[in-house]
PDB file of C-alpha atoms in Angstrom:
ATOM      1  CA  MET Y 380       6.407  -9.788  -7.767  1.00 44.00           C
ATOM      2  CA  ALA Y 381       8.795 -10.278 -10.654  1.00 42.00           C
ATOM      3  CA  THR Y 382       7.578  -8.863 -13.948  1.00 41.00           C
ATOM      4  CA  PRO Y 383       7.896 -10.848 -17.177  1.00 41.00           C
ATOM      5  CA  THR Y 384       9.875  -9.082 -19.828  1.00 39.00           C
ATOM      6  CA  ALA Y 385       8.899  -8.794 -23.454  1.00 40.00           C
ATOM      7  CA  PRO Y 386       9.409  -6.087 -26.061  1.00 37.00           C
ATOM      8  CA  THR Y 387       5.725  -5.166 -26.104  1.00 39.00           C
ATOM      9  CA  ARG Y 388       5.306  -4.830 -22.341  1.00 41.00           C
ATOM     10  CA  PRO Y 389       6.116  -1.758 -20.242  1.00 36.00           C
ATOM     11  CA  LEU Y 390       7.788  -2.237 -16.895  1.00 33.00           C
ATOM     12  CA  VAL Y 391       4.984  -2.940 -14.431  1.00 36.00           C
ATOM     13  CA  VAL Y 392       5.762  -3.090 -10.741  1.00 36.00           C
ATOM     14  CA  SER Y 393       4.659  -6.105  -8.748  1.00 40.00           C
ATOM     15  CA  LEU Y 394       1.292  -5.499  -7.206  1.00 40.00           C
ATOM     16  CA  LEU Y 395       0.947  -7.746  -4.192  1.00 38.00           C
ATOM     17  CA  SER Y 396       1.378  -7.658  -0.352  1.00 36.00           C
ATOM     18  CA  SER Y 397      -0.450  -9.435   2.426  1.00 35.00           C
ATOM     19  CA  VAL Y 398      -1.576  -6.324   4.262  1.00 34.00           C
ATOM     20  CA  LEU Y 399      -4.650  -5.115   2.354  1.00 41.00           C
ATOM     21  CA  LEU Y 400      -6.965  -7.966   3.262  1.00 40.00           C
ATOM     22  CA  THR Y 401      -8.354  -8.797   6.661  1.00 35.00           C
ATOM     23  CA  GLY Y 402      -8.109 -12.442   7.629  1.00 34.00           C
ATOM     24  CA  GLY Y 403     -10.733 -15.131   7.107  1.00 32.00           C
ATOM     25  CA  CYS Y 404     -14.369 -14.180   6.508  1.00 31.00           C
ATOM     26  CA  HIS Y 405     -14.395 -11.333   9.022  1.00 30.00           C
ATOM     27  CA  THR Y 406     -15.692  -8.014   7.699  1.00 29.00           C
ATOM     28  CA  THR Y 407     -15.453  -4.622   9.291  1.00 29.00           C
ATOM     29  CA  THR Y 408     -16.904  -1.179   8.715  1.00 28.00           C
ATOM     30  CA  PRO Y 409     -14.365   0.780   6.644  1.00 29.00           C
ATOM     31  CA  THR Y 410     -13.293   4.288   7.492  1.00 29.00           C
ATOM     32  CA  TYR Y 411     -13.376   5.142   3.793  1.00 29.00           C
ATOM     33  CA  GLN Y 412     -15.952   4.232   1.169  1.00 33.00           C
ATOM     34  CA  THR Y 413     -15.589   4.421  -2.592  1.00 34.00           C
ATOM     35  CA  PRO Y 414     -17.161   7.737  -3.699  1.00 34.00           C
ATOM     36  CA  PRO Y 415     -20.660   7.532  -5.228  1.00 32.00           C
ATOM     37  CA  THR Y 416     -19.238   8.459  -8.637  1.00 34.00           C
ATOM     38  CA  ALA Y 417     -16.944   5.444  -8.657  1.00 35.00           C
ATOM     39  CA  ALA Y 418     -17.647   2.961 -11.410  1.00 41.00           C
ATOM     40  CA  ALA Y 419     -19.806   0.140 -10.137  1.00 39.00           C
ATOM     41  CA  THR Y 420     -17.584  -2.398 -11.867  1.00 42.00           C
ATOM     42  CA  THR Y 421     -15.185  -2.498  -8.915  1.00 56.00           C
ATOM     43  CA  ASP Y 422     -17.767  -2.734  -6.140  1.00 53.00           C
ATOM     44  CA  SER Y 423     -18.472  -5.988  -4.378  1.00 48.00           C
ATOM     45  CA  ARG Y 424     -22.086  -6.877  -5.115  1.00 48.00           C
ATOM     46  CA  THR Y 425     -24.550  -8.465  -2.752  1.00 45.00           C
ATOM     47  CA  SER Y 426     -26.890 -11.270  -3.678  1.00 50.00           C
ATOM     48  CA  ALA Y 427     -29.315 -13.524  -1.857  1.00 50.00           C
ATOM     49  CA  THR Y 428     -27.802 -16.477  -3.714  1.00 67.00           C
ATOM     50  CA  PRO Y 429     -24.127 -17.181  -2.908  1.00 76.00           C
ATOM     51  CA  PRO Y 430     -21.884 -17.479  -5.964  1.00 88.00           C
ATOM     52  CA  ALA Y 431     -21.298 -21.041  -7.164  1.00 92.00           C
ATOM     53  CA  ALA Y 432     -17.554 -20.523  -6.637  1.00 95.00           C
ATOM     54  CA  THR Y 433     -18.096 -20.351  -2.847  1.00 94.00           C
ATOM     55  CA  ALA Y 434     -19.603 -23.846  -2.661  1.00 94.00           C
ATOM     56  CA  PRO Y 435     -17.852 -26.224  -0.235  1.00 94.00           C
ATOM     57  CA  GLY Y 436     -15.571 -28.994  -1.409  1.00 95.00           C
ATOM     58  CA  LEU Y 437     -14.073 -27.279  -4.464  1.00 97.00           C
ATOM     59  CA  THR Y 438     -10.345 -27.095  -5.046  1.00 98.00           C
ATOM     60  CA  PRO Y 439      -8.895 -23.600  -5.648  1.00 98.00           C
ATOM     61  CA  SER Y 440      -8.589 -24.329  -9.367  1.00 98.00           C
ATOM     62  CA  GLN Y 441     -12.191 -25.569  -9.511  1.00 98.00           C
ATOM     63  CA  ARG Y 442     -13.367 -22.408  -7.740  1.00 98.00           C
ATOM     64  CA  LEU Y 443     -11.606 -20.190 -10.228  1.00 98.00           C
ATOM     65  CA  THR Y 444     -12.891 -22.188 -13.183  1.00 98.00           C
ATOM     66  CA  THR Y 445     -16.425 -22.107 -11.770  1.00 98.00           C
ATOM     67  CA  LEU Y 446     -16.107 -18.381 -11.241  1.00 98.00           C
ATOM     68  CA  ALA Y 447     -14.917 -17.942 -14.827  1.00 98.00           C
ATOM     69  CA  ASP Y 448     -17.954 -19.857 -16.070  1.00 97.00           C
ATOM     70  CA  THR Y 449     -20.476 -17.799 -14.073  1.00 97.00           C
ATOM     71  CA  ILE Y 450     -19.244 -14.189 -13.939  1.00 97.00           C
ATOM     72  CA  THR Y 451     -21.655 -11.458 -14.934  1.00 96.00           C
ATOM     73  CA  ALA Y 452     -21.280  -8.432 -17.195  1.00 97.00           C
ATOM     74  CA  THR Y 453     -20.499  -5.003 -15.771  1.00 97.00           C
ATOM     75  CA  PRO Y 454     -21.663  -1.535 -16.906  1.00 95.00           C
ATOM     76  CA  GLY Y 455     -18.231  -1.016 -18.467  1.00 96.00           C
ATOM     77  CA  ASP Y 456     -18.735  -4.022 -20.711  1.00 97.00           C
ATOM     78  CA  THR Y 457     -21.478  -2.127 -22.546  1.00 96.00           C
ATOM     79  CA  THR Y 458     -19.354   0.969 -23.260  1.00 96.00           C
ATOM     80  CA  THR Y 459     -16.306  -0.538 -24.948  1.00 94.00           C
ATOM     81  CA  ALA Y 460     -17.027   1.457 -28.127  1.00 95.00           C
ATOM     82  CA  LEU Y 461     -16.148   4.721 -26.360  1.00 96.00           C
ATOM     83  CA  PRO Y 462     -12.697   6.022 -27.319  1.00 96.00           C
ATOM     84  CA  TYR Y 463     -10.998   6.159 -23.900  1.00 97.00           C
ATOM     85  CA  THR Y 464     -10.259   3.425 -21.387  1.00 97.00           C
ATOM     86  CA  TYR Y 465     -10.471   4.814 -17.850  1.00 98.00           C
ATOM     87  CA  LEU Y 466      -8.674   3.340 -14.826  1.00 98.00           C
ATOM     88  CA  HIS Y 467      -8.356   4.571 -11.249  1.00 98.00           C
ATOM     89  CA  THR Y 468      -5.849   2.848  -8.962  1.00 98.00           C
ATOM     90  CA  GLN Y 469      -4.040   3.484  -5.700  1.00 98.00           C
ATOM     91  CA  SER Y 470      -0.696   1.785  -5.167  1.00 98.00           C
ATOM     92  CA  TRP Y 471       1.989   1.269  -2.549  1.00 98.00           C
ATOM     93  CA  THR Y 472       5.338   0.342  -4.113  1.00 97.00           C
ATOM     94  CA  ARG Y 473       8.759  -0.492  -2.720  1.00 96.00           C
ATOM     95  CA  ALA Y 474      11.499   1.835  -3.953  1.00 93.00           C
ATOM     96  CA  THR Y 475      14.898   0.830  -2.525  1.00 90.00           C
ATOM     97  CA  ASN Y 476      14.360   1.683   1.175  1.00 93.00           C
ATOM     98  CA  THR Y 477      11.046   3.520   1.003  1.00 97.00           C
ATOM     99  CA  ILE Y 478       7.418   2.920   0.144  1.00 97.00           C
ATOM    100  CA  THR Y 479       5.893   5.256  -2.442  1.00 98.00           C
ATOM    101  CA  ARG Y 480       2.136   5.953  -2.431  1.00 98.00           C
ATOM    102  CA  THR Y 481       0.341   6.980  -5.606  1.00 98.00           C
ATOM    103  CA  ASP Y 482      -3.229   7.668  -6.702  1.00 98.00           C
ATOM    104  CA  LEU Y 483      -3.536   7.444 -10.497  1.00 98.00           C
ATOM    105  CA  ARG Y 484      -6.489   8.237 -12.728  1.00 98.00           C
ATOM    106  CA  GLN Y 485      -5.769   7.544 -16.371  1.00 98.00           C
ATOM    107  CA  TRP Y 486      -7.615   7.997 -19.658  1.00 98.00           C
ATOM    108  CA  ARG Y 487      -6.002   6.196 -22.615  1.00 98.00           C
ATOM    109  CA  ARG Y 488      -7.240   6.537 -26.192  1.00 97.00           C
ATOM    110  CA  ASP Y 489      -7.138   2.960 -27.377  1.00 93.00           C
ATOM    111  CA  THR Y 490      -6.476   3.775 -31.025  1.00 95.00           C
ATOM    112  CA  ASP Y 491      -3.236   5.718 -30.604  1.00 97.00           C
ATOM    113  CA  GLY Y 492      -2.054   5.490 -26.986  1.00 97.00           C
ATOM    114  CA  SER Y 493      -2.590   9.168 -26.197  1.00 98.00           C
ATOM    115  CA  GLY Y 494      -4.488  10.426 -23.170  1.00 98.00           C
ATOM    116  CA  GLN Y 495      -4.302  12.045 -19.787  1.00 98.00           C
ATOM    117  CA  GLN Y 496      -3.115  11.134 -16.290  1.00 98.00           C
ATOM    118  CA  LYS Y 497      -4.068  12.766 -12.999  1.00 98.00           C
ATOM    119  CA  ILE Y 498      -1.631  11.842 -10.241  1.00 98.00           C
ATOM    120  CA  ARG Y 499      -1.681  12.433  -6.489  1.00 98.00           C
ATOM    121  CA  ARG Y 500       1.228  11.419  -4.253  1.00 98.00           C
ATOM    122  CA  LEU Y 501       1.400  11.016  -0.512  1.00 98.00           C
ATOM    123  CA  PRO Y 502       4.826  11.481   1.133  1.00 98.00           C
ATOM    124  CA  ASP Y 503       7.154   8.498   0.786  1.00 98.00           C
ATOM    125  CA  LEU Y 504       7.510   6.376   3.911  1.00 97.00           C
ATOM    126  CA  PRO Y 505      10.934   5.164   5.116  1.00 96.00           C
ATOM    127  CA  GLY Y 506      11.489   1.443   5.557  1.00 95.00           C
ATOM    128  CA  LEU Y 507       9.844  -1.581   4.000  1.00 95.00           C
ATOM    129  CA  HIS Y 508       7.370  -2.717   6.636  1.00 92.00           C
ATOM    130  CA  HIS Y 509       4.582  -0.180   6.204  1.00 94.00           C
ATOM    131  CA  GLN Y 510       1.094  -1.650   6.091  1.00 91.00           C
ATOM    132  CA  PRO Y 511      -1.439   0.319   4.025  1.00 96.00           C
ATOM    133  CA  GLU Y 512      -4.020   1.683   6.426  1.00 96.00           C
ATOM    134  CA  ARG Y 513      -7.733   2.363   6.096  1.00 96.00           C
ATOM    135  CA  ARG Y 514      -7.230   6.077   6.476  1.00 96.00           C
ATOM    136  CA  GLU Y 515      -4.800   6.327   3.547  1.00 98.00           C
ATOM    137  CA  PRO Y 516      -7.165   6.069   0.547  1.00 98.00           C
ATOM    138  CA  ALA Y 517      -9.045   9.140   1.756  1.00 97.00           C
ATOM    139  CA  LEU Y 518      -5.784  11.024   2.377  1.00 98.00           C
ATOM    140  CA  PHE Y 519      -5.051  11.021  -1.353  1.00 98.00           C
ATOM    141  CA  THR Y 520      -7.889  13.511  -1.891  1.00 96.00           C
ATOM    142  CA  GLN Y 521      -5.937  16.028   0.203  1.00 97.00           C
ATOM    143  CA  ALA Y 522      -2.740  15.671  -1.838  1.00 98.00           C
ATOM    144  CA  PRO Y 523      -1.994  18.068  -4.710  1.00 98.00           C
ATOM    145  CA  GLU Y 524      -2.958  16.755  -8.127  1.00 98.00           C
ATOM    146  CA  THR Y 525      -0.731  16.845 -11.199  1.00 98.00           C
ATOM    147  CA  THR Y 526      -2.315  16.556 -14.652  1.00 98.00           C
ATOM    148  CA  ILE Y 527      -0.161  15.192 -17.477  1.00 98.00           C
ATOM    149  CA  GLN Y 528      -1.217  15.174 -21.118  1.00 98.00           C
ATOM    150  CA  ARG Y 529       0.186  12.164 -22.941  1.00 98.00           C
ATOM    151  CA  LEU Y 530       0.963  12.297 -26.646  1.00 98.00           C
ATOM    152  CA  SER Y 531       0.209   9.567 -29.141  1.00 98.00           C
ATOM    153  CA  GLY Y 532       2.105   6.381 -28.336  1.00 96.00           C
ATOM    154  CA  SER Y 533       2.848   7.395 -24.732  1.00 97.00           C
ATOM    155  CA  LEU Y 534       0.382   5.094 -22.937  1.00 96.00           C
ATOM    156  CA  HIS Y 535       0.614   1.369 -23.536  1.00 92.00           C
ATOM    157  CA  PRO Y 536      -1.533  -1.517 -22.332  1.00 92.00           C
ATOM    158  CA  TYR Y 537       0.291  -4.378 -20.638  1.00 95.00           C
ATOM    159  CA  LEU Y 538      -0.570  -6.635 -23.578  1.00 96.00           C
ATOM    160  CA  ARG Y 539      -1.817  -5.566 -26.972  1.00 92.00           C
ATOM    161  CA  GLN Y 540      -5.417  -6.194 -27.916  1.00 89.00           C
ATOM    162  CA  PRO Y 541      -7.048  -8.415 -28.903  1.00 93.00           C
ATOM    163  CA  LEU Y 542      -6.168 -10.760 -26.070  1.00 96.00           C
ATOM    164  CA  PRO Y 543      -6.512 -14.481 -26.742  1.00 96.00           C
ATOM    165  CA  ASP Y 544      -9.666 -16.141 -25.447  1.00 96.00           C
ATOM    166  CA  ASP Y 545      -7.756 -19.348 -24.721  1.00 97.00           C
ATOM    167  CA  ALA Y 546      -6.201 -19.517 -21.246  1.00 97.00           C
ATOM    168  CA  HIS Y 547      -3.159 -21.535 -22.397  1.00 96.00           C
ATOM    169  CA  ALA Y 548      -2.385 -18.969 -25.084  1.00 97.00           C
ATOM    170  CA  LEU Y 549      -2.651 -16.152 -22.542  1.00 97.00           C
ATOM    171  CA  VAL Y 550      -0.403 -18.071 -20.125  1.00 97.00           C
ATOM    172  CA  ASP Y 551       2.286 -18.206 -22.809  1.00 96.00           C
ATOM    173  CA  MET Y 552       2.043 -14.432 -23.260  1.00 96.00           C
ATOM    174  CA  LEU Y 553       2.364 -13.750 -19.534  1.00 96.00           C
ATOM    175  CA  ALA Y 554       5.246 -16.066 -18.638  1.00 93.00           C
ATOM    176  CA  PRO Y 555       7.745 -17.895 -20.866  1.00 90.00           C
ATOM    177  CA  ARG Y 556       6.957 -21.596 -21.049  1.00 89.00           C
ATOM    178  CA  GLU Y 557      10.636 -22.460 -20.502  1.00 93.00           C
ATOM    179  CA  LEU Y 558      10.324 -21.057 -16.960  1.00 93.00           C
ATOM    180  CA  ALA Y 559       7.503 -23.410 -15.996  1.00 93.00           C
ATOM    181  CA  ASN Y 560       9.763 -25.315 -13.573  1.00 94.00           C
ATOM    182  CA  ASP Y 561      11.326 -22.188 -12.086  1.00 95.00           C
ATOM    183  CA  PRO Y 562      10.333 -21.381  -8.467  1.00 95.00           C
ATOM    184  CA  ALA Y 563       9.318 -17.877  -9.588  1.00 94.00           C
ATOM    185  CA  TYR Y 564       6.897 -19.118 -12.262  1.00 96.00           C
ATOM    186  CA  PRO Y 565       3.742 -18.880 -10.082  1.00 96.00           C
ATOM    187  CA  ARG Y 566       4.642 -15.280  -9.258  1.00 94.00           C
ATOM    188  CA  LEU Y 567       5.133 -14.449 -12.927  1.00 92.00           C
ATOM    189  CA  LEU Y 568       1.663 -15.674 -13.818  1.00 96.00           C
ATOM    190  CA  ALA Y 569      -0.008 -13.933 -10.882  1.00 96.00           C
ATOM    191  CA  ASN Y 570       1.860 -10.727 -11.698  1.00 91.00           C
ATOM    192  CA  GLY Y 571       0.769 -10.879 -15.296  1.00 94.00           C
ATOM    193  CA  VAL Y 572      -2.900 -11.245 -14.440  1.00 97.00           C
ATOM    194  CA  VAL Y 573      -2.757  -8.368 -11.948  1.00 96.00           C
ATOM    195  CA  ALA Y 574      -0.861  -6.191 -14.422  1.00 95.00           C
ATOM    196  CA  LEU Y 575      -3.550  -6.799 -17.027  1.00 96.00           C
ATOM    197  CA  ALA Y 576      -6.324  -5.884 -14.608  1.00 97.00           C
ATOM    198  CA  SER Y 577      -4.615  -2.765 -13.306  1.00 96.00           C
ATOM    199  CA  THR Y 578      -3.425  -1.276 -16.595  1.00 95.00           C
ATOM    200  CA  GLN Y 579      -6.153  -2.055 -19.142  1.00 96.00           C
ATOM    201  CA  TYR Y 580      -9.858  -2.796 -19.269  1.00 97.00           C
ATOM    202  CA  LEU Y 581     -10.804  -6.481 -19.381  1.00 98.00           C
ATOM    203  CA  ASN Y 582     -14.253  -7.276 -20.727  1.00 97.00           C
ATOM    204  CA  GLN Y 583     -16.354 -10.182 -19.469  1.00 98.00           C
ATOM    205  CA  GLY Y 584     -14.726 -12.770 -21.708  1.00 98.00           C
ATOM    206  CA  GLN Y 585     -11.213 -11.518 -20.950  1.00 98.00           C
ATOM    207  CA  ARG Y 586     -11.895 -11.577 -17.216  1.00 98.00           C
ATOM    208  CA  ALA Y 587     -13.045 -15.179 -17.551  1.00 98.00           C
ATOM    209  CA  THR Y 588      -9.872 -16.097 -19.436  1.00 98.00           C
ATOM    210  CA  SER Y 589      -7.668 -14.410 -16.831  1.00 98.00           C
ATOM    211  CA  LEU Y 590      -9.425 -16.376 -14.066  1.00 98.00           C
ATOM    212  CA  ARG Y 591      -8.698 -19.584 -15.941  1.00 98.00           C
ATOM    213  CA  VAL Y 592      -5.045 -18.516 -16.067  1.00 98.00           C
ATOM    214  CA  LEU Y 593      -5.066 -18.144 -12.287  1.00 98.00           C
ATOM    215  CA  ALA Y 594      -6.558 -21.631 -12.055  1.00 98.00           C
ATOM    216  CA  THR Y 595      -3.418 -23.026 -13.710  1.00 97.00           C
ATOM    217  CA  ILE Y 596      -1.000 -21.534 -11.160  1.00 97.00           C
ATOM    218  CA  PRO Y 597       0.770 -24.307  -9.221  1.00 94.00           C
ATOM    219  CA  GLY Y 598       0.045 -24.218  -5.487  1.00 96.00           C
ATOM    220  CA  ILE Y 599      -2.620 -21.495  -5.537  1.00 98.00           C
ATOM    221  CA  THR Y 600      -4.822 -21.656  -2.422  1.00 98.00           C
ATOM    222  CA  TYR Y 601      -8.265 -20.351  -1.486  1.00 98.00           C
ATOM    223  CA  ARG Y 602      -8.608 -18.393   1.775  1.00 97.00           C
ATOM    224  CA  GLY Y 603     -12.327 -17.728   1.840  1.00 97.00           C
ATOM    225  CA  GLN Y 604     -13.882 -14.274   1.705  1.00 96.00           C
ATOM    226  CA  SER Y 605     -11.988 -11.213   2.907  1.00 97.00           C
ATOM    227  CA  THR Y 606     -12.495  -7.447   2.993  1.00 97.00           C
ATOM    228  CA  ASP Y 607     -10.045  -4.872   1.698  1.00 97.00           C
ATOM    229  CA  ILE Y 608      -9.189  -1.576   3.389  1.00 97.00           C
ATOM    230  CA  ILE Y 609     -12.063   0.279   1.710  1.00 97.00           C
ATOM    231  CA  GLY Y 610     -14.648  -2.317   2.711  1.00 97.00           C
ATOM    232  CA  ARG Y 611     -15.087  -4.376  -0.467  1.00 97.00           C
ATOM    233  CA  THR Y 612     -15.583  -8.096   0.073  1.00 97.00           C
ATOM    234  CA  GLY Y 613     -14.375 -10.723  -2.350  1.00 97.00           C
ATOM    235  CA  LEU Y 614     -12.867 -14.173  -2.745  1.00 98.00           C
ATOM    236  CA  THR Y 615      -9.260 -14.437  -1.600  1.00 98.00           C
ATOM    237  CA  PHE Y 616      -6.622 -16.485  -3.394  1.00 98.00           C
ATOM    238  CA  THR Y 617      -2.989 -16.773  -2.311  1.00 98.00           C
ATOM    239  CA  ILE Y 618       0.189 -17.816  -4.102  1.00 98.00           C
ATOM    240  CA  THR Y 619       3.250 -18.574  -1.960  1.00 96.00           C
ATOM    241  CA  ALA Y 620       6.399 -19.104  -4.018  1.00 95.00           C
ATOM    242  CA  ASP Y 621       9.993 -17.983  -4.334  1.00 93.00           C
ATOM    243  CA  GLY Y 622      10.083 -16.234  -0.965  1.00 93.00           C
ATOM    244  CA  SER Y 623       6.893 -14.223  -1.365  1.00 94.00           C
ATOM    245  CA  THR Y 624       3.212 -14.400  -0.546  1.00 95.00           C
ATOM    246  CA  CYS Y 625       0.906 -12.947  -3.177  1.00 95.00           C
ATOM    247  CA  GLN Y 626      -2.784 -12.417  -2.458  1.00 97.00           C
ATOM    248  CA  LEU Y 627      -5.642 -11.413  -4.751  1.00 98.00           C
ATOM    249  CA  LEU Y 628      -9.145 -10.259  -3.841  1.00 98.00           C
ATOM    250  CA  ILE Y 629     -11.660 -11.066  -6.604  1.00 98.00           C
ATOM    251  CA  ASN Y 630     -15.242  -9.861  -7.028  1.00 97.00           C
ATOM    252  CA  PRO Y 631     -17.316 -13.084  -6.839  1.00 96.00           C
ATOM    253  CA  HIS Y 632     -19.903 -11.814  -9.339  1.00 96.00           C
ATOM    254  CA  SER Y 633     -17.984  -9.875 -12.018  1.00 97.00           C
ATOM    255  CA  GLY Y 634     -14.633 -11.672 -11.709  1.00 98.00           C
ATOM    256  CA  GLU Y 635     -12.752  -8.373 -11.398  1.00 98.00           C
ATOM    257  CA  ILE Y 636      -9.622  -8.104  -9.290  1.00 98.00           C
ATOM    258  CA  LEU Y 637     -10.365  -5.573  -6.557  1.00 98.00           C
ATOM    259  CA  ALA Y 638      -7.061  -5.581  -4.677  1.00 98.00           C
ATOM    260  CA  ALA Y 639      -3.733  -7.382  -4.922  1.00 97.00           C
ATOM    261  CA  HIS Y 640      -0.579  -7.394  -2.874  1.00 95.00           C
ATOM    262  CA  GLU Y 641       2.715  -9.111  -2.234  1.00 95.00           C
ATOM    263  CA  ARG Y 642       4.917  -9.432   0.820  1.00 94.00           C
ATOM    264  CA  LEU Y 643       8.467 -10.796   0.723  1.00 94.00           C
ATOM    265  CA  SER Y 644       9.704 -13.145   3.426  1.00 92.00           C
ATOM    266  CA  LYS Y 645      13.324 -13.752   2.399  1.00 85.00           C
ATOM    267  CA  ARG Y 646      15.135 -11.158   0.286  1.00 79.00           C
ATOM    268  CA  ARG Y 647      14.834  -7.902   2.236  1.00 88.00           C
ATOM    269  CA  PRO Y 648      11.529  -8.983   3.824  1.00 93.00           C
ATOM    270  CA  GLY Y 649       8.587  -6.622   3.982  1.00 94.00           C
ATOM    271  CA  LEU Y 650       5.989  -5.048   1.767  1.00 94.00           C
ATOM    272  CA  PHE Y 651       6.849  -5.318  -1.912  1.00 93.00           C
ATOM    273  CA  SER Y 652       3.812  -3.672  -3.452  1.00 93.00           C
ATOM    274  CA  ALA Y 653       0.049  -3.328  -3.219  1.00 97.00           C
ATOM    275  CA  VAL Y 654      -2.757  -2.002  -5.399  1.00 98.00           C
ATOM    276  CA  LEU Y 655      -6.403  -1.083  -5.053  1.00 98.00           C
ATOM    277  CA  ILE Y 656      -8.289  -1.043  -8.362  1.00 98.00           C
ATOM    278  CA  LEU Y 657     -11.037   1.464  -7.654  1.00 98.00           C
ATOM    279  CA  GLU Y 658     -12.672   2.254 -10.999  1.00 97.00           C
ATOM    280  CA  ARG Y 659     -12.677   0.794 -14.498  1.00 97.00           C
ATOM    281  CA  GLY Y 660     -14.671   1.838 -17.504  1.00 97.00           C
ATOM    282  CA  HIS Y 661     -14.742   3.872 -20.692  1.00 97.00           C
ATOM    283  CA  ALA Y 662     -15.207   7.553 -21.423  1.00 97.00           C
ATOM    284  CA  THR Y 663     -15.910   9.887 -24.311  1.00 96.00           C
ATOM    285  CA  HIS Y 664     -13.413  12.513 -23.150  1.00 96.00           C
ATOM    286  CA  THR Y 665     -10.431  12.746 -20.807  1.00 97.00           C
ATOM    287  CA  GLY Y 666     -11.142  14.110 -17.355  1.00 95.00           C
ATOM    288  CA  THR Y 667     -14.616  12.558 -17.137  1.00 93.00           C
ATOM    289  CA  THR Y 668     -15.460   9.710 -14.773  1.00 87.00           C
ATOM    290  CA  PRO Y 669     -17.608   6.880 -16.141  1.00 84.00           C
ATOM    291  CA  ARG Y 670     -20.869   6.357 -14.321  1.00 70.00           C
ATOM    292  CA  PRO Y 671     -22.778   3.090 -14.005  1.00 63.00           C
TER     293      PRO Y 671
END
C-alpha cells in the first residue's frame, strides 16, 4: 500500500495482500509452527473466555476500540529497559515483475540506531500472482544467512519515540490531514499502522493507540477470525480502497498485528506485499533471541 512520506520516515514497503489468511473462521493444522524460542508476544493465545471484541452486534470501529480497551501486556512489555529492540519478520514484496522473499531478524540499539541484521532470502519468483504458501516460512531456514553490522544512525524506527498516546495525534503523523478525502487515505493509515508494528516495538499503550487509529479508517470491515499460514488465529479486519484490498490479522488478547497483506485489483493486479511478524521483544546483546 502507498507509504506516507515525511523527512523522519524511511521508505517502508506496503505490507498487505489477501493471501495469508484463510477465509472465515475456518482453522487448519499448519505445516510450519513458530519455533519454541519465538517470543510469545506474537502467538495467538487461547482463553476459555472469548475476547470482548468478538461479541456480536459491534461495528468494526467498536470492535477495535473495545480491543484497545482490553488488551493485555506481553512479556516484551516488561523488558523495554533493555538496550536493543528485536524484531523478526518474513515478507513477500513486489519488485517490478517479481516477488522477493525475505526473512529478517534485526536488533536495533534504541539510543543511537546501531545494531545488527541477519537476512535470509529465498529465490525471487517471476510474476505478480504468487500466493505465499505454508511451506515457505520453513524454507527460509534452509537459505544462506547474511549478517550485517549497522553503525550508529543506520537503523531508524518508522516514527521517532515517544509516540503520542492520542489516536488523533498519531493519525496526523501517519497520513497528512489534507489527504483525508483522497481515495488512498484509508490505505495510508493502514500502511502506517502496519509499518509501526513491523519496524519497531509497540508497548501495551502504543498498541492500544494504534488500534484506535485503525478504528478511524473509513470503510474498515470485520471478517471474523482467521488463521495465517503458520497457524496463528486472530481477528481479521479489511480495508478496500483505491484499487486494493488490505487485510490485517490481530491478536485478540495482546492487540499485536500478526500478519498483514495487500492485493491490488486494478493497477497491475496481483500481490503487492505481505508480512508475517514472528517475534518482537528486547535484548541485552545483538544475536540473542528474547525468550518469554
